[in-house]
Tab-separated table of C-alpha atoms in Angstrom:
chain	number	residue	atom	x	y	z
A	1374	UNK	CA	-15.575	4.721	28.550
A	1375	UNK	CA	-11.994	4.990	26.539
A	1376	UNK	CA	-11.233	8.990	25.594
A	1377	UNK	CA	-9.022	8.893	22.990
A	1378	UNK	CA	-7.779	12.232	24.082
A	1379	UNK	CA	-6.257	10.399	27.022
A	1380	UNK	CA	-3.628	8.199	24.343
A	1381	UNK	CA	-1.034	11.233	24.178
A	1382	UNK	CA	0.703	11.765	21.099
A	1383	UNK	CA	4.746	12.280	22.269
A	1384	UNK	CA	6.993	14.112	19.361
A	1385	UNK	CA	10.654	13.105	20.273
A	1386	UNK	CA	10.807	12.526	23.622
A	1387	UNK	CA	14.453	12.416	24.121
A	1388	UNK	CA	17.284	14.276	22.281
A	1389	UNK	CA	19.195	12.719	19.183
A	1390	UNK	CA	22.444	11.066	21.481
A	1391	UNK	CA	19.623	9.604	23.007
A	1392	UNK	CA	17.654	8.225	19.958
A	1393	UNK	CA	21.021	5.911	19.264
A	1394	UNK	CA	22.007	5.470	22.335
A	1395	UNK	CA	18.820	3.512	23.130
A	1396	UNK	CA	18.504	1.435	19.539
A	1397	UNK	CA	22.380	0.411	19.955
A	1398	UNK	CA	21.588	-0.533	23.008
A	1399	UNK	CA	18.884	-2.846	21.887
A	1400	UNK	CA	20.131	-4.201	18.708
A	1401	UNK	CA	22.129	-6.941	21.242
A	1402	UNK	CA	19.059	-8.576	22.838
A	1403	UNK	CA	18.758	-11.814	24.427
A	1404	UNK	CA	14.756	-12.534	22.737
A	1405	UNK	CA	12.495	-14.935	24.305
A	1406	UNK	CA	9.492	-15.962	22.067
A	1407	UNK	CA	6.342	-15.729	23.501
A	1408	UNK	CA	2.948	-15.560	23.246
A	1409	UNK	CA	0.269	-12.559	23.750
A	1410	UNK	CA	-3.656	-13.560	25.222
A	1411	UNK	CA	-5.912	-12.638	23.269
A	1412	UNK	CA	-9.698	-13.491	23.709
A	1413	UNK	CA	-12.346	-14.638	20.767
A	1414	UNK	CA	-15.600	-12.879	19.738
A	1415	UNK	CA	-17.230	-16.187	20.907
A	1416	UNK	CA	-15.697	-15.220	24.420
A	1417	UNK	CA	-13.168	-18.485	24.312
A	1418	UNK	CA	-9.622	-17.783	25.462
A	1419	UNK	CA	-6.350	-18.166	22.680
A	1420	UNK	CA	-3.186	-17.075	22.366
A	1421	UNK	CA	-2.144	-15.569	18.476
A	1422	UNK	CA	0.845	-15.762	16.949
A	1423	UNK	CA	3.443	-14.802	19.617
A	1424	UNK	CA	6.250	-11.610	19.673
A	1425	UNK	CA	9.655	-11.851	20.868
A	1426	UNK	CA	10.394	-9.351	23.985
A	1427	UNK	CA	13.074	-9.306	26.808
A	1428	UNK	CA	11.590	-7.981	29.614
A	1429	UNK	CA	14.050	-5.377	31.260
A	1430	UNK	CA	12.343	-4.953	35.047
A	1431	UNK	CA	8.978	-5.652	36.696
A	1432	UNK	CA	8.409	-5.825	40.328
A	1433	UNK	CA	5.951	-8.410	40.344
A	1434	UNK	CA	8.338	-10.913	39.121
A	1435	UNK	CA	10.964	-9.485	41.036
A	1436	UNK	CA	13.253	-9.098	37.051
A	1437	UNK	CA	15.832	-6.100	37.225
A	1438	UNK	CA	17.352	-6.765	33.328
A	1439	UNK	CA	20.923	-6.341	32.165
A	1440	UNK	CA	19.585	-3.585	30.509
A	1441	UNK	CA	20.200	-1.289	33.706
A	1442	UNK	CA	21.599	1.482	32.385
A	1443	UNK	CA	18.910	1.950	29.426
A	1444	UNK	CA	16.239	1.372	31.909
A	1445	UNK	CA	17.270	4.287	34.546
A	1446	UNK	CA	18.229	6.692	31.855
A	1447	UNK	CA	14.361	5.809	30.528
A	1448	UNK	CA	12.999	6.110	33.832
A	1449	UNK	CA	14.733	9.110	34.805
A	1450	UNK	CA	13.584	11.217	31.237
A	1451	UNK	CA	10.209	9.937	31.818
A	1452	UNK	CA	9.572	10.673	35.984
A	1453	UNK	CA	11.630	13.883	35.821
A	1454	UNK	CA	10.316	15.822	32.321
A	1455	UNK	CA	8.360	13.473	30.278
A	1456	UNK	CA	5.286	12.425	32.228
A	1457	UNK	CA	4.613	15.567	34.162
A	1458	UNK	CA	5.085	17.649	31.106
A	1459	UNK	CA	1.916	15.389	29.339
A	1460	UNK	CA	0.633	14.441	32.988
A	1461	UNK	CA	0.260	17.675	34.553
A	1462	UNK	CA	-1.083	16.523	37.921
A	1463	UNK	CA	0.796	13.423	37.362
A	1464	UNK	CA	1.711	11.628	40.969
A	1465	UNK	CA	4.010	9.306	39.745
A	1466	UNK	CA	4.129	5.758	42.532
A	1467	UNK	CA	6.252	3.534	40.631
A	1468	UNK	CA	7.514	2.105	37.432
A	1469	UNK	CA	6.175	-2.115	37.306
A	1470	UNK	CA	6.989	-3.477	34.384
A	1471	UNK	CA	10.006	-2.830	31.135
A	1472	UNK	CA	9.749	-4.545	28.792
A	1473	UNK	CA	11.657	-4.221	25.122
A	1474	UNK	CA	8.905	-5.970	22.565
A	1475	UNK	CA	9.744	-7.192	18.983
A	1476	UNK	CA	7.674	-7.762	16.246
A	1477	UNK	CA	8.707	-9.885	12.904
A	1478	UNK	CA	6.802	-9.031	9.966
A	1479	UNK	CA	3.977	-10.167	8.588
A	1480	UNK	CA	2.298	-10.709	11.053
A	1481	UNK	CA	-0.867	-9.431	13.365
A	1482	UNK	CA	-0.616	-9.337	16.785
A	1483	UNK	CA	-4.050	-9.304	18.095
A	1484	UNK	CA	-5.209	-6.707	20.743
A	1485	UNK	CA	-5.204	-6.524	24.177
A	1486	UNK	CA	-4.219	-4.679	27.370
A	1487	UNK	CA	-1.509	-4.059	29.839
A	1488	UNK	CA	-3.001	-4.977	32.914
A	1489	UNK	CA	-4.626	-8.111	34.415
A	1490	UNK	CA	-7.750	-6.279	36.215
A	1491	UNK	CA	-8.075	-3.407	33.843
A	1492	UNK	CA	-8.455	-0.878	36.519
A	1493	UNK	CA	-7.705	2.603	35.348
A	1494	UNK	CA	-4.599	3.644	37.667
A	1495	UNK	CA	-1.364	2.266	35.511
A	1496	UNK	CA	0.175	4.230	32.628
A	1497	UNK	CA	1.768	2.216	29.384
A	1498	UNK	CA	4.549	4.267	27.596
A	1499	UNK	CA	5.686	3.221	24.375
A	1500	UNK	CA	8.668	4.680	22.152
A	1501	UNK	CA	9.708	3.345	18.894
A	1502	UNK	CA	12.982	2.353	18.502
A	1503	UNK	CA	13.857	1.895	14.741
A	1504	UNK	CA	13.143	2.466	11.223
A	1505	UNK	CA	9.613	0.621	11.280
A	1506	UNK	CA	5.907	1.112	10.027
A	1507	UNK	CA	2.630	-0.903	11.228
A	1508	UNK	CA	0.624	1.601	13.638
A	1509	UNK	CA	-0.444	0.860	16.524
A	1510	UNK	CA	-4.502	0.508	17.021
A	1511	UNK	CA	-6.728	1.748	19.960
A	1512	UNK	CA	-9.650	0.424	20.885
A	1513	UNK	CA	-12.483	1.544	22.823
A	1514	UNK	CA	-14.019	-2.031	23.593
A	1515	UNK	CA	-12.429	-4.877	23.956
A	1516	UNK	CA	-10.619	-4.627	20.576
A	1517	UNK	CA	-13.473	-4.669	18.435
A	1518	UNK	CA	-14.056	-1.089	17.637
A	1519	UNK	CA	-11.431	0.909	16.859
A	1520	UNK	CA	-10.958	4.537	18.385
A	1521	UNK	CA	-7.848	6.012	17.492
A	1522	UNK	CA	-4.220	5.058	15.344
A	1523	UNK	CA	-0.811	6.443	16.026
A	1524	UNK	CA	1.687	5.965	13.435
A	1525	UNK	CA	4.835	3.605	14.578
A	1526	UNK	CA	7.940	6.574	13.688
A	1527	UNK	CA	11.499	6.108	14.699
A	1528	UNK	CA	12.497	8.026	17.955
A	1529	UNK	CA	8.627	9.209	18.711
A	1530	UNK	CA	6.915	8.059	21.760
A	1531	UNK	CA	2.388	7.414	23.241
A	1532	UNK	CA	1.198	7.319	26.799
A	1533	UNK	CA	-2.291	5.871	27.240
A	1534	UNK	CA	-4.017	3.861	29.883
A	1535	UNK	CA	-2.957	0.398	30.701
A	1536	UNK	CA	-6.700	-0.816	30.353
A	1537	UNK	CA	-7.209	0.719	26.513
A	1538	UNK	CA	-7.447	-2.391	24.637
A	1539	UNK	CA	-4.622	-1.972	21.782
A	1540	UNK	CA	-2.700	-3.887	18.924
A	1541	UNK	CA	0.371	-2.898	16.938
A	1542	UNK	CA	-0.678	-3.001	12.821
A	1543	UNK	CA	1.369	-5.792	10.711
A	1544	UNK	CA	4.738	-4.563	9.650
A	1545	UNK	CA	6.378	-4.639	6.436
A	1546	UNK	CA	10.252	-4.752	8.476
A	1547	UNK	CA	12.260	-7.962	9.846
A	1548	UNK	CA	11.910	-6.589	13.341
A	1549	UNK	CA	10.185	-3.832	14.525
A	1550	UNK	CA	11.558	-2.988	17.850
A	1551	UNK	CA	9.216	-0.519	20.818
A	1552	UNK	CA	10.024	0.063	24.652
A	1553	UNK	CA	7.140	-0.233	26.502
A	1554	UNK	CA	6.955	1.069	29.930
A	1555	UNK	CA	4.430	0.994	33.170
A	1556	UNK	CA	3.914	3.737	35.779
A	1557	UNK	CA	1.256	3.725	38.540
A	1558	UNK	CA	0.208	7.090	37.877
A	1559	UNK	CA	-2.093	9.028	40.196
A	1560	UNK	CA	-4.227	11.999	38.207
A	1561	UNK	CA	-7.453	12.806	38.128
A	1562	UNK	CA	-7.320	11.276	34.128
A	1563	UNK	CA	-7.757	8.177	35.728
A	1564	UNK	CA	-11.330	8.683	36.671
A	1565	UNK	CA	-13.890	7.458	34.338
A	1566	UNK	CA	-16.606	9.117	32.976
């Protein structure tokens, strides 16, 4: 069961100097074009039109990024203040992935979740980097029933269970940029009800 109250909207988690620093650091990115898996309503897997990404850090692939200062700054802010203030009983084990995502004007990307096994325990933090539009839409199932929407607004963020299915609504700007970080967190909020 999915609970919309476990999707936390975080208004302005970073000071203004950091908002500008993050945007400046993400302007010159070595983007890679990737497909996003989506399940067809008849149960067949296929790939949607893709998005642009830059993996900054990944424990599974042993990728260490070219954006070390930015990654360290984000990680420090998240583990010392943002996650503990949002999930008060959080025991943060590790960051498992950090990546930049770029979505382009007029393309719908389809529902997905951020974990392969679909189990609780991993949480995703998404930070909205630039001036853009297009809600983040969450689903109570595998991408069929809308549960909640959060507005894309530069400087804001969301924190949610990584196994929750979600997608980005179509944007009207040439390139919408976000940063996604996935953490292994122990909390009572991982318990299904």
